[in-house]
Coordinates of C-alpha atoms in Angstrom, one line a residue:
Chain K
X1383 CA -0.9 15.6 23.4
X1384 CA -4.3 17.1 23.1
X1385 CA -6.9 15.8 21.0
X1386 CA -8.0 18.0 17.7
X1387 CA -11.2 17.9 15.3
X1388 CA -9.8 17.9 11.6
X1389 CA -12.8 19.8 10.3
X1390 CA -13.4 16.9 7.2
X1391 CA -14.5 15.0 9.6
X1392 CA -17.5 17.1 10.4
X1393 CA -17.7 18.4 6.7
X1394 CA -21.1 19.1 7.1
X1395 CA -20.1 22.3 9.1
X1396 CA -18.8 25.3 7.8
X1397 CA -15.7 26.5 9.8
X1398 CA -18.0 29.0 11.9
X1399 CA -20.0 26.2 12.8
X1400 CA -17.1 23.5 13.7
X1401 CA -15.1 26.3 15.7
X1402 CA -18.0 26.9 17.4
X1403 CA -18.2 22.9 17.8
X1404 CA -14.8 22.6 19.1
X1405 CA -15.3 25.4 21.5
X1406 CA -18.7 23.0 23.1
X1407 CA -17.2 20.4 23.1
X1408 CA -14.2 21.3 24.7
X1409 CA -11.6 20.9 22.1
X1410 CA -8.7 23.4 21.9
X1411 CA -7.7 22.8 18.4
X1412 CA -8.8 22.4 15.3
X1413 CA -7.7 21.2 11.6
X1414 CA -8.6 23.5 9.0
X1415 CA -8.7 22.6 5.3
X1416 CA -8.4 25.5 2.6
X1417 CA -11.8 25.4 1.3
X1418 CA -13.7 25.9 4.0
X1419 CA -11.5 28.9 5.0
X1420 CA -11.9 30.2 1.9
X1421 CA -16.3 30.4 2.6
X1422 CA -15.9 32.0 5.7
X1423 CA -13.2 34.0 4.2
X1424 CA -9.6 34.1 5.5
X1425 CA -9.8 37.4 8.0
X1426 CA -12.7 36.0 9.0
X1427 CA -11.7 32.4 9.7
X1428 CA -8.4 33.6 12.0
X1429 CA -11.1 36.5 13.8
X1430 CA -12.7 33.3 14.8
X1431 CA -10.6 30.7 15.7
X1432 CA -8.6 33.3 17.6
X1433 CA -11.7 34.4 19.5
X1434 CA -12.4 30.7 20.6
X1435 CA -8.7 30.5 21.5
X1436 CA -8.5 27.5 19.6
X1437 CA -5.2 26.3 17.8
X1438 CA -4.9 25.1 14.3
X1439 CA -3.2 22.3 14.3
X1440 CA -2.6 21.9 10.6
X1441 CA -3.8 23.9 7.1
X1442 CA -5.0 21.4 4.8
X1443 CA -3.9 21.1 2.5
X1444 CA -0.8 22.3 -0.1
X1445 CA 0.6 19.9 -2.9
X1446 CA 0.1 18.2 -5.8
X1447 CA 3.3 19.3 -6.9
X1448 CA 4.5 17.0 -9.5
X1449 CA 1.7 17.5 -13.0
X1450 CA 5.2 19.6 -13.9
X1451 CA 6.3 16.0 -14.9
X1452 CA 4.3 16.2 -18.0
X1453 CA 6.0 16.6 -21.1
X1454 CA 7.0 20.8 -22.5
X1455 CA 4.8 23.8 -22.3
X1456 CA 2.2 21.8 -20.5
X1457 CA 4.7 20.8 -18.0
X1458 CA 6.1 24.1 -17.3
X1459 CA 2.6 25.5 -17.0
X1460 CA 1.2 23.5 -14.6
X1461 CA 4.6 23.2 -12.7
X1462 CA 4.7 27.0 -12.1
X1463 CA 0.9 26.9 -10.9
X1464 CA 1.3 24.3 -8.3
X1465 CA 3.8 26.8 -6.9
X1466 CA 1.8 29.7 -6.9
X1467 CA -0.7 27.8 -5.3
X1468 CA 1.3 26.7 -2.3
X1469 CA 2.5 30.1 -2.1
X1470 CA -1.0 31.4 -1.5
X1471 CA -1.5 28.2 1.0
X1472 CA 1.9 29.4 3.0
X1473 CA 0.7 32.6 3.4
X1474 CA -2.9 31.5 4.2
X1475 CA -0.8 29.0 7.2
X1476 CA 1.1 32.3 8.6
X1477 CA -2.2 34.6 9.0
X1478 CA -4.2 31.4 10.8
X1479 CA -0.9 30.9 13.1
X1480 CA -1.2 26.7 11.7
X1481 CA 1.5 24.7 13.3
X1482 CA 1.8 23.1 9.6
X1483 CA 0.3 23.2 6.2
X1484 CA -0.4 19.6 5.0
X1485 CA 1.7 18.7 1.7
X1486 CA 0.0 15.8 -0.4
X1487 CA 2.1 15.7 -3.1
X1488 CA 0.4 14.8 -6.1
X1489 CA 0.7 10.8 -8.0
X1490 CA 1.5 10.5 -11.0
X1491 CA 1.2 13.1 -13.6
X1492 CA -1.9 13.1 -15.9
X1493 CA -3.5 11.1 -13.9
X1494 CA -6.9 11.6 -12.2
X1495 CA -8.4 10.1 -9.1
X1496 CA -11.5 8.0 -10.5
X1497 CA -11.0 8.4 -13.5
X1498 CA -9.5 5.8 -16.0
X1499 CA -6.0 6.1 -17.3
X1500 CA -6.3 8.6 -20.4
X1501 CA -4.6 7.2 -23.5
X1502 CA -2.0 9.9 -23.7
X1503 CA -1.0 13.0 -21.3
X1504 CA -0.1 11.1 -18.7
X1505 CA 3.4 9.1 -17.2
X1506 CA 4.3 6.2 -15.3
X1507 CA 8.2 7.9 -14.2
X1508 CA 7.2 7.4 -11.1
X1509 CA 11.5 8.2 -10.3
X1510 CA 10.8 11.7 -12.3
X1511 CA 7.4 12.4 -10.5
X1512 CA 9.6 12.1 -6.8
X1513 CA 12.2 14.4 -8.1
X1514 CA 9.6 16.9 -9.2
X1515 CA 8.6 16.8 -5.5
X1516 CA 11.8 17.2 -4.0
X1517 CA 12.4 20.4 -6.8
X1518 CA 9.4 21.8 -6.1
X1519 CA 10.3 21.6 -2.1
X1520 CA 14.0 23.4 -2.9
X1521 CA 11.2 26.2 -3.8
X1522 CA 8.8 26.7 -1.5
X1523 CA 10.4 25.6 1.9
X1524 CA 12.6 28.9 1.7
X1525 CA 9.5 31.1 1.3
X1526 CA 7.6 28.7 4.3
X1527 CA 10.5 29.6 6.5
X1528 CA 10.4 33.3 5.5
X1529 CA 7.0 33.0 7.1
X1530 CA 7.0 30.7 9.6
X1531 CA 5.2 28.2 8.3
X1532 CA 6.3 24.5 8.6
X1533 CA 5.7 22.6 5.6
X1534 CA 4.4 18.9 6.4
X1535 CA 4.8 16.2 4.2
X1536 CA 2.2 13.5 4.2
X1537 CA 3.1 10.2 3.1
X1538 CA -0.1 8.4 1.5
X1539 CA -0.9 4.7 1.6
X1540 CA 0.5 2.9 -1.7
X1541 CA -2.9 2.7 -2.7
X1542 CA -2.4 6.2 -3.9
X1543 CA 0.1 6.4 -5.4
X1544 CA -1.2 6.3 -8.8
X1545 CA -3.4 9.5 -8.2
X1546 CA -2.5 11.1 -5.0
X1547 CA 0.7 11.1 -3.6
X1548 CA 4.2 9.5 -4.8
X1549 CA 5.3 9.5 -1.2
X1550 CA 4.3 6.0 0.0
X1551 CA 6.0 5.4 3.7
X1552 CA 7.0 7.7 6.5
X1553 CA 10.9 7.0 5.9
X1554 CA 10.6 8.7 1.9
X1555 CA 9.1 11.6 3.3
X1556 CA 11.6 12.1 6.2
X1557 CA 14.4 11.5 3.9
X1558 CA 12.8 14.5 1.4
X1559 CA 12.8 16.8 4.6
X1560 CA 16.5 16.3 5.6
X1561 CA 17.7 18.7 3.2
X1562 CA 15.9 21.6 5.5
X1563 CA 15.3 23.5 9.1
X1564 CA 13.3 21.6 10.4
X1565 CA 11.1 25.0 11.7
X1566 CA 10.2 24.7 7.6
X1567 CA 10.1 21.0 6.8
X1568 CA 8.3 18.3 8.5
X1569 CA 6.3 15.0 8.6
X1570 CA 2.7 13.7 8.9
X1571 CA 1.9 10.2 10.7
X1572 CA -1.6 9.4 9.5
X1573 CA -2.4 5.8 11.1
X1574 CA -4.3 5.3 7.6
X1575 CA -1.8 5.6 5.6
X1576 CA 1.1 4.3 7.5
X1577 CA -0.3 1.4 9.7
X1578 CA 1.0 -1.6 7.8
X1579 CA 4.7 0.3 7.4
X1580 CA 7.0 -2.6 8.8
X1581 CA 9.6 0.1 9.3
X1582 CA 7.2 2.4 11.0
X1583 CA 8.4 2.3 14.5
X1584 CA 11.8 2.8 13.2
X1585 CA 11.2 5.6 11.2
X1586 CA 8.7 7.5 13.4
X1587 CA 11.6 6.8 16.3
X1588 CA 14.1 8.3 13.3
X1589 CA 11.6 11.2 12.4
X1590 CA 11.9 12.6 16.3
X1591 CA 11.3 16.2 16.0
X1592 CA 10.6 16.0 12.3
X1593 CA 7.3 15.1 13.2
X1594 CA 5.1 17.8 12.7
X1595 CA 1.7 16.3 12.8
X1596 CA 0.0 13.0 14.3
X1597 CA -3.7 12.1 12.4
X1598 CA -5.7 9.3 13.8
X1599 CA -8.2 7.4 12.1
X1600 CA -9.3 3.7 11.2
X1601 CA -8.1 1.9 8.5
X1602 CA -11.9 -0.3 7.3
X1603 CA -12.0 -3.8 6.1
X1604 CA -12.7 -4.5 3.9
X1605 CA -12.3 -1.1 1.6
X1606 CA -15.7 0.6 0.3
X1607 CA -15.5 0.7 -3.6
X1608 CA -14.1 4.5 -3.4
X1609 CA -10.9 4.0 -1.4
X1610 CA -10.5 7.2 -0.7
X1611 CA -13.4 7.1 1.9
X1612 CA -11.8 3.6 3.9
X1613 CA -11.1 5.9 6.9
X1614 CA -12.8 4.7 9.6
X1615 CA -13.6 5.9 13.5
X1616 CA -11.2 4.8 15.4
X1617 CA -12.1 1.3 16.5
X1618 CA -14.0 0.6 13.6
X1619 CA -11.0 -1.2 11.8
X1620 CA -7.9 -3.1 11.6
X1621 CA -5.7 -0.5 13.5
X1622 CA -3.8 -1.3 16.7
X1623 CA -3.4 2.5 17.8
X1624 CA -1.3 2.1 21.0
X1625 CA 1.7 1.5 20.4
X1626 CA 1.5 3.7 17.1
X1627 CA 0.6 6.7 20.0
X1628 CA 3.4 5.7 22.1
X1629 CA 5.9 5.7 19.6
X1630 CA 4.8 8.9 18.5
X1631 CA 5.3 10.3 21.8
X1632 CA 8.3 8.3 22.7
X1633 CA 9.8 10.0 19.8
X1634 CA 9.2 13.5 21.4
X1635 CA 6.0 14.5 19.6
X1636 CA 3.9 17.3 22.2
X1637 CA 1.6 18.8 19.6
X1638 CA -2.2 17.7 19.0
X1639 CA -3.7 14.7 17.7
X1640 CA -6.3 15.4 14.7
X1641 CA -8.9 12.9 13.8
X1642 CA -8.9 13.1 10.2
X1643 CA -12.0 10.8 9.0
X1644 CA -13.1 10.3 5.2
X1645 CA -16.3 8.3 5.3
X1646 CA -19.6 8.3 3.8
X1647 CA -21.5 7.4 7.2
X1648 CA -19.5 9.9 9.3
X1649 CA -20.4 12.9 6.7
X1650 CA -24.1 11.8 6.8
X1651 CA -24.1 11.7 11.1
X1652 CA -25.0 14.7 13.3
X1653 CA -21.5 16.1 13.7
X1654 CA -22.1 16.9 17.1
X1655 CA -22.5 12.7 17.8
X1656 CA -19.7 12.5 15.3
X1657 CA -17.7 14.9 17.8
X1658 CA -18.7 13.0 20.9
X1659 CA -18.2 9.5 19.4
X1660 CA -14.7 10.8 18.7
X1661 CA -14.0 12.0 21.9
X1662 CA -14.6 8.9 23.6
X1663 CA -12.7 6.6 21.2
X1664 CA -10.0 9.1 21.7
X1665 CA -10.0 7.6 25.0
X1666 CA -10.9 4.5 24.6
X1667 CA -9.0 3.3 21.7
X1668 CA -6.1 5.7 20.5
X1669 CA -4.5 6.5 24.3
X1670 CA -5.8 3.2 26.0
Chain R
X706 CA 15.2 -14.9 -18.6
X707 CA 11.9 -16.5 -20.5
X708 CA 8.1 -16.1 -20.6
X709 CA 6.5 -18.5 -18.2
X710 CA 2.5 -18.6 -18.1
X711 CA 1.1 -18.4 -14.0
X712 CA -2.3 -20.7 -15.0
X713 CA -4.3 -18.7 -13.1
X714 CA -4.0 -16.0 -15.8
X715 CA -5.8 -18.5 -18.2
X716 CA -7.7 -19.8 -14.9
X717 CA -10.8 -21.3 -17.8
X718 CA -8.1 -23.9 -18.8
X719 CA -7.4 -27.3 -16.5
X720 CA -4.0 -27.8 -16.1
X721 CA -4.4 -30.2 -19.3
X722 CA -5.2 -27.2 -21.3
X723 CA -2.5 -25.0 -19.8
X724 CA 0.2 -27.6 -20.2
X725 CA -1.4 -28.1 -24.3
X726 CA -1.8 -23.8 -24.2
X727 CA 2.0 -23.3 -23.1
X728 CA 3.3 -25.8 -25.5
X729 CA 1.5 -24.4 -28.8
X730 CA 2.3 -21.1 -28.2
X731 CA 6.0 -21.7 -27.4
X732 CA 6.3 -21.1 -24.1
X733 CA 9.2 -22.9 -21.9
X734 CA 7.8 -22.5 -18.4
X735 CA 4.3 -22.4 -16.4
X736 CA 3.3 -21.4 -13.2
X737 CA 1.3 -24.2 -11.6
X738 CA -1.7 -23.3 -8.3
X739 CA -2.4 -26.4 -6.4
X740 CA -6.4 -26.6 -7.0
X741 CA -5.4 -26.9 -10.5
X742 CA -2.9 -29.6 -10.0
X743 CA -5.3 -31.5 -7.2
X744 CA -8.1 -31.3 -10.4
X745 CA -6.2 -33.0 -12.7
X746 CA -3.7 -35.3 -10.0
X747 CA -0.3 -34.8 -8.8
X748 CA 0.8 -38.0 -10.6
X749 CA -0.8 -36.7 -13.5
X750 CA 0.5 -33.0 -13.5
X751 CA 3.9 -34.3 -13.2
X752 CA 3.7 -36.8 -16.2
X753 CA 2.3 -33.8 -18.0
X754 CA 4.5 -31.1 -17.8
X755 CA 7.9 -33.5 -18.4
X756 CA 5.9 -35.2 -21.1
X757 CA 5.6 -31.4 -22.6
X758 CA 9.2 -30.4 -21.1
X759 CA 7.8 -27.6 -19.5
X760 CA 9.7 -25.9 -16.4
X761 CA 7.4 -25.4 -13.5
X762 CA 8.4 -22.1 -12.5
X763 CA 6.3 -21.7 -9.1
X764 CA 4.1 -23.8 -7.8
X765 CA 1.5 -20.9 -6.1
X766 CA 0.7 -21.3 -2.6
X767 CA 1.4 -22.2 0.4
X768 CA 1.3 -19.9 3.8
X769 CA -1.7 -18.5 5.2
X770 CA 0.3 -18.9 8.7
X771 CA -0.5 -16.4 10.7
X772 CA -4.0 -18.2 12.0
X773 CA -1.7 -19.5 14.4
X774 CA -2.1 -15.8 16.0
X775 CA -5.6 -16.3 17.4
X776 CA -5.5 -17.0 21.1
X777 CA -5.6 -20.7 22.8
X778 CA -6.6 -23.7 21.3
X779 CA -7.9 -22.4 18.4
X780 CA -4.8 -20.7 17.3
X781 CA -2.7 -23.8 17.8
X782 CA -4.8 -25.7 16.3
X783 CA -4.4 -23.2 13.2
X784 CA -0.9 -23.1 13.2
X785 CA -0.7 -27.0 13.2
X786 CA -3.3 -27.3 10.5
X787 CA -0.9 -24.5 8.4
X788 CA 2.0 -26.1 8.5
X789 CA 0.6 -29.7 8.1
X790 CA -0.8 -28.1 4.9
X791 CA 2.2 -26.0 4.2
X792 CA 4.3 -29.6 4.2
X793 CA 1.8 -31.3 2.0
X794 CA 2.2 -28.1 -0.6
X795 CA 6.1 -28.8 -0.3
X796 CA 5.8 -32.5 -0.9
X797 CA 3.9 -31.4 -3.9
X798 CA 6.5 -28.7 -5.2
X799 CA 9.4 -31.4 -4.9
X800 CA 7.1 -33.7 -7.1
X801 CA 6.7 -31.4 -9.7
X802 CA 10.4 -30.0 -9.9
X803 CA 8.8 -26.3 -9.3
X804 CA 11.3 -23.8 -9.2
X805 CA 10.0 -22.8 -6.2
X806 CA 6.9 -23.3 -3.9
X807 CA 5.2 -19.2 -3.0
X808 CA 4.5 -18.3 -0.1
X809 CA 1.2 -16.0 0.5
X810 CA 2.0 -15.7 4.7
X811 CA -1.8 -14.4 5.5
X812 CA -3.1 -11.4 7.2
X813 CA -4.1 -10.5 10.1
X814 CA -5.7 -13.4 12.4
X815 CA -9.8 -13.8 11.9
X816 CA -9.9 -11.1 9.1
X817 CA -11.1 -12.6 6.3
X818 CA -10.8 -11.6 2.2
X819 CA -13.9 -9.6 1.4
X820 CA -15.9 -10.2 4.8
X821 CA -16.6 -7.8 7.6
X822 CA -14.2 -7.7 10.4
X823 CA -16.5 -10.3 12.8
X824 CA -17.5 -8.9 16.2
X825 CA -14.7 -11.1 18.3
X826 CA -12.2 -13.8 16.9
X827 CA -9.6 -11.5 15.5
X828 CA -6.8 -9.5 16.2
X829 CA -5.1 -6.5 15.4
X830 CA -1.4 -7.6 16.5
X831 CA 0.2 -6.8 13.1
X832 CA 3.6 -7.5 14.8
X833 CA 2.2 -10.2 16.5
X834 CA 1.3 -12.3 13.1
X835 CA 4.5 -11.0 11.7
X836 CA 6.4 -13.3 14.4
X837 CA 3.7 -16.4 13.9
X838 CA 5.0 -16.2 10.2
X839 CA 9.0 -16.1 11.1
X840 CA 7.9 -19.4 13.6
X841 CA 6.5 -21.1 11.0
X842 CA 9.2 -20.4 8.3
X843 CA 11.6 -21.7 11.0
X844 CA 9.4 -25.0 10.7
X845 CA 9.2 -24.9 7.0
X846 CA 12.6 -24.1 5.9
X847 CA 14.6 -27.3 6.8
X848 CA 11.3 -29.5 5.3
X849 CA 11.9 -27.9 2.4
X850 CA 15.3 -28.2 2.3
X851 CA 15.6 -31.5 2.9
X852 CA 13.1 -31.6 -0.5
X853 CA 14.8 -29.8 -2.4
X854 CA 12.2 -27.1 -2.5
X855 CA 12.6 -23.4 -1.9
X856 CA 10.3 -21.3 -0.3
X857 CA 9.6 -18.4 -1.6
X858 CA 8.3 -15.7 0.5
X859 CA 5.8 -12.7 -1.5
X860 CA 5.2 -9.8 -0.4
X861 CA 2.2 -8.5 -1.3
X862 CA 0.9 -4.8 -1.6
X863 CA -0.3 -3.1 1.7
X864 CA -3.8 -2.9 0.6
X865 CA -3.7 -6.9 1.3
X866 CA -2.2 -6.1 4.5
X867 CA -5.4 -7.1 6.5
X868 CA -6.2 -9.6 5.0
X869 CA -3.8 -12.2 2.6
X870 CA -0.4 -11.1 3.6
X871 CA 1.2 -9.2 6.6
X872 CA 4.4 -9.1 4.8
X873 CA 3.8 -6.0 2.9
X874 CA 7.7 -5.1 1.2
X875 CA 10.5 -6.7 -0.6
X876 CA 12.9 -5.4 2.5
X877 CA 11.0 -7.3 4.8
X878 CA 10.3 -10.5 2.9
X879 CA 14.4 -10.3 2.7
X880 CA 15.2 -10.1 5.9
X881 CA 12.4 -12.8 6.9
X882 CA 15.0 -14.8 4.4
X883 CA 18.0 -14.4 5.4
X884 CA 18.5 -17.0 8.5
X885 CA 17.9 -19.4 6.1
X886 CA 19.6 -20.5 2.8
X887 CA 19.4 -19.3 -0.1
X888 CA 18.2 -23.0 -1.9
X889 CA 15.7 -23.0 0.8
X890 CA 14.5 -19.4 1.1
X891 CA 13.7 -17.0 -0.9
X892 CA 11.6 -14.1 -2.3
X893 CA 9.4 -13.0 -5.2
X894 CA 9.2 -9.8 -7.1
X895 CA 5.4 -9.4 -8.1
X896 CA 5.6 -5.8 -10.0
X897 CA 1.9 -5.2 -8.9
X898 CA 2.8 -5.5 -5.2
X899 CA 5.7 -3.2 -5.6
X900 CA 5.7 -0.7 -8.2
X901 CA 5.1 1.7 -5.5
X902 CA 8.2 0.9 -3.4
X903 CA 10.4 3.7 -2.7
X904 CA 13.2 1.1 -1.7
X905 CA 12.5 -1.3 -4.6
X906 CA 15.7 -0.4 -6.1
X907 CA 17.8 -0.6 -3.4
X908 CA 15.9 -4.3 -1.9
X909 CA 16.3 -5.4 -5.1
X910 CA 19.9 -5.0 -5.7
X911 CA 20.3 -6.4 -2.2
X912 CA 18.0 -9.2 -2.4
X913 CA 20.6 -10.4 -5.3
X914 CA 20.5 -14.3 -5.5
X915 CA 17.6 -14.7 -3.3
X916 CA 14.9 -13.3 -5.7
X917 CA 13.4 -16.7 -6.6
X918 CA 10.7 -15.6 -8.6
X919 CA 9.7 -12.4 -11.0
X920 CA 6.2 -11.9 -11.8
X921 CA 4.6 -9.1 -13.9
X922 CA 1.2 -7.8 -14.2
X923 CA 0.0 -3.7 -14.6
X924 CA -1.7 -2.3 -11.8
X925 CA -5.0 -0.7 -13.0
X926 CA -6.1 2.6 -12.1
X927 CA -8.8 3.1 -10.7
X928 CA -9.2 0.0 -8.8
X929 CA -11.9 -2.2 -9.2
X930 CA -14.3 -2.6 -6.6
X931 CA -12.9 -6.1 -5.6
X932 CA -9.2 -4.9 -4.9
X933 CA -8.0 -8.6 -5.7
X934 CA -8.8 -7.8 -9.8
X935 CA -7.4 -4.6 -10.0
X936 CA -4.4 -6.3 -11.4
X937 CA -4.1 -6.1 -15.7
X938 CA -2.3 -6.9 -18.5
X939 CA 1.3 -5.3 -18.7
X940 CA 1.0 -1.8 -20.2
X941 CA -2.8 -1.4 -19.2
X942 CA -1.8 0.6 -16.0
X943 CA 0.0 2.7 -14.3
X944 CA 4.0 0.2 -13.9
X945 CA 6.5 1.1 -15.7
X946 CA 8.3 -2.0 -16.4
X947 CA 11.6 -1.9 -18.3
X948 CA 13.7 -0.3 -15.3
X949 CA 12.3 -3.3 -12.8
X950 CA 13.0 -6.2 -15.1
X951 CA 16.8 -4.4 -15.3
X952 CA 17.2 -4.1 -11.6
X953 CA 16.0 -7.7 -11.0
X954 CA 18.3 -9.0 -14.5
X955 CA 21.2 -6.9 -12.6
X956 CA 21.1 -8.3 -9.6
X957 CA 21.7 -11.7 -11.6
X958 CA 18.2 -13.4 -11.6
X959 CA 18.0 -15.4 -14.8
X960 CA 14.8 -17.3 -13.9
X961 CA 11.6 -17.0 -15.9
X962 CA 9.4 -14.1 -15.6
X963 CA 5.6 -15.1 -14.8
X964 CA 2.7 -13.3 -16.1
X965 CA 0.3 -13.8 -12.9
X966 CA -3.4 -12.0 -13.9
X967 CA -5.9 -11.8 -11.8
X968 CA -8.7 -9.8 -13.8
X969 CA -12.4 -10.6 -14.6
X970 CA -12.1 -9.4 -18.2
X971 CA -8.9 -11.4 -18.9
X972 CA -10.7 -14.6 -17.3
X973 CA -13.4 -14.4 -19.3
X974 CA -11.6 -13.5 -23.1
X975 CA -10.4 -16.6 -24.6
X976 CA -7.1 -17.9 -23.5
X977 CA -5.7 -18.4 -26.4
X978 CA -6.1 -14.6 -26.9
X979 CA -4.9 -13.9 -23.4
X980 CA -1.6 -15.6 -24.1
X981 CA -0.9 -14.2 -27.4
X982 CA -1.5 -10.6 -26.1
X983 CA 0.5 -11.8 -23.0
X984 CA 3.7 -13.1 -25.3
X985 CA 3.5 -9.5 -27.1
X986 CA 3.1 -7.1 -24.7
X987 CA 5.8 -9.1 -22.6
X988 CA 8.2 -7.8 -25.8
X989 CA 7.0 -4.4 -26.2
X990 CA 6.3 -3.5 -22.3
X991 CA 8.3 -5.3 -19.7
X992 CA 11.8 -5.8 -21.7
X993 CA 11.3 -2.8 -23.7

């Protein structure tokens, strides 16, 4: 295992900047997320993380597969965009070389992180939203395996649900990847999201070579008001890391660790001390 | 199955007023919380709820165990204060005929509801407080036995997984059960805690006769900033109801079904109002 920088944690950089970062600091991989590829331009983005012979540990991030739960034309619509998209994200995982492009699958359709519930346009078949998911998989791990791409699904804490992801614990997300190779189908462990899990060591011991990503980060107490930004540095919250690590690598899992931090403080620290503040945690707190 | 009231829903009114509340408004149950009953005196409570021929349907709470996870003295002396106070809760419940006594279990030692994590005095041992609860139960379950009482073990959502309850699914809170039996043991189905559950079907059908209580409430989207509120009236967020209450009918619960708010808007309309809206909605959203 070999520690990587998911570049959201240093979201101040652009992906010149944090390649360049990785490559000071000694990392040799990095987490890329879609957007930022997108600024530096994709030829451009796999010129340079080639030429700093950094890997990618993971494209984030595909998804948000299941608005096609919404009722008709509307339904249809958005159903057949969220697949184009992903399309273009497979393809944009196969030039950078990404050992996985990061599914989060979408909540519930219509409705919108922050924002209240609307009054119509949105559903609470949370059972319908799930089998949108697994349809929408049936479509685009085929095309991921045409390309080489493993497709990663990340289950999100339950807190999410509502607005980000419909897959809640580790052992829905494996059971959604069964159906495939798994070269085209995987799953995420992200401490955030699955630290309370009381099935986790099982299902991470289950998930063996199904597990195509490990993301480390704190999980705060308490939660800022905008939940999403409760990830923490690691040994900044609640999580006993560990044994969570030695599962992981008890169940056969060789490829990089990503810290993966979504936090107001981080974002507004020199990324370079963000970087070495990492490092060391890495050490102190995730391995130890 | 019948409406009960959960008095913390109308939390303005003294148990007085609740009893006087349930009784106008037709109701044939209420869920009783021990400040309310120490306000107004066991002896009291007791004379008041037969004298309006109300079932207690829970009496909410007992647990907070996992203190007992803190290391030396101090956590001894934590676990012997729990269960002392855990066995006056009982004695309490068996007074007041309650259908069963609930059991909040705590989260993790030192971490306290709302506060920063403190520099020292807690831990991180999830698994750790997960045994200090299945020690104490073995304590608790023949006391309340031998009472009459049954415990009722609820799992609560994983967001309150630091800090109220380390017990965080239906699965687990069943198989924390099942040494014991069933008159003295059992579990609640709180809709807010898991909606989200991607076993809830299954753990429910398999929890069968040990479901010991059924509470409903919506959970709001987004959150409010105190995580504790975020839950709402039935059909002002994101649960969809009518397939829960059918699982937990099917698997042959014929209890009452408690409305259990917690919500600063709902505390501070008039209760009168609060239960009206609650007896409606509960025809038109949760048996719908």
């Amino acid at each position: 295992m070999s520690l990587s920088l998911n570049q959201w944690t240093t979201r101040q950089w652009s992906l010149p900047e944090a390649v360049d970062g990785c490559a000071r600091h000694g990392l040799e991989a990095i987490g890329l997320w879609r957007e930022k590829v997108a600024e530096s331009g994709l030829a451009q983005s796999v010129k340079l993380v080639r030429a700093a012979g950094l890997r990618v540990s993971s494209l984030c991030r595909g998804g948000f597969l299941t608005a096609g739960g919404l009722p008709g034309e509307e339904g249809r619509t958005a159903f057949a965009r969220a697949l184009e998209d992903n399309r273009r994200a497979i393809d944009e995982a196969a030039e950078l070389s990404a050992a996985c492009l990061v599914l989060v699958v979408g909540g519930l359709p219509g409705v919108k992180p922050g924002e209240p519930l609307p009054a119509a346009g949105f559903t609470r078949d949370l059972a319908g939203a799930r089998e949108r998911v697994a349809e929408a998989l049936a479509e685009l791990a085929p095309y991921a395996g045409e390309r080489g791409v493993k497709l990663a699904l990340e289950p999100l804490h339950p807190i999410y649900c509502p607005d980000r992801a419909v897959l809640s614990t580790l052992g829905q997300a494996l059971e959604l990847s069964l159906p495939y190779p798994e070269e085209q189908v995987g799953v995420i462990v992200d401490t955030f999201h699955v630290w309370w899990d009381p099935r986790l060591f099982e299902d991470v011991a289950r998930a063996g070579s199904r597990i195509a990503g490990y993301q480390v980060c704190d999980y705060l107490h308490p939660l800022p008001e905008d939940v999403l930004l409760g990830r923490g540095m690691m040994g900044d919250g609640v999580i006993d890391f560990p044994p969570i690590t030695a599962a992981v690598r008890a169940a056969g899992y060789t490829g990089d660790v990503e810290v993966e931090i979504f936090n107001a403080d981080v974002w507004a620290a020199d990324p370079d001390e963000v970087v070495a503040t990492m490092k060391a945690r890495y050490e102190q707190v995730v391995l130890a």
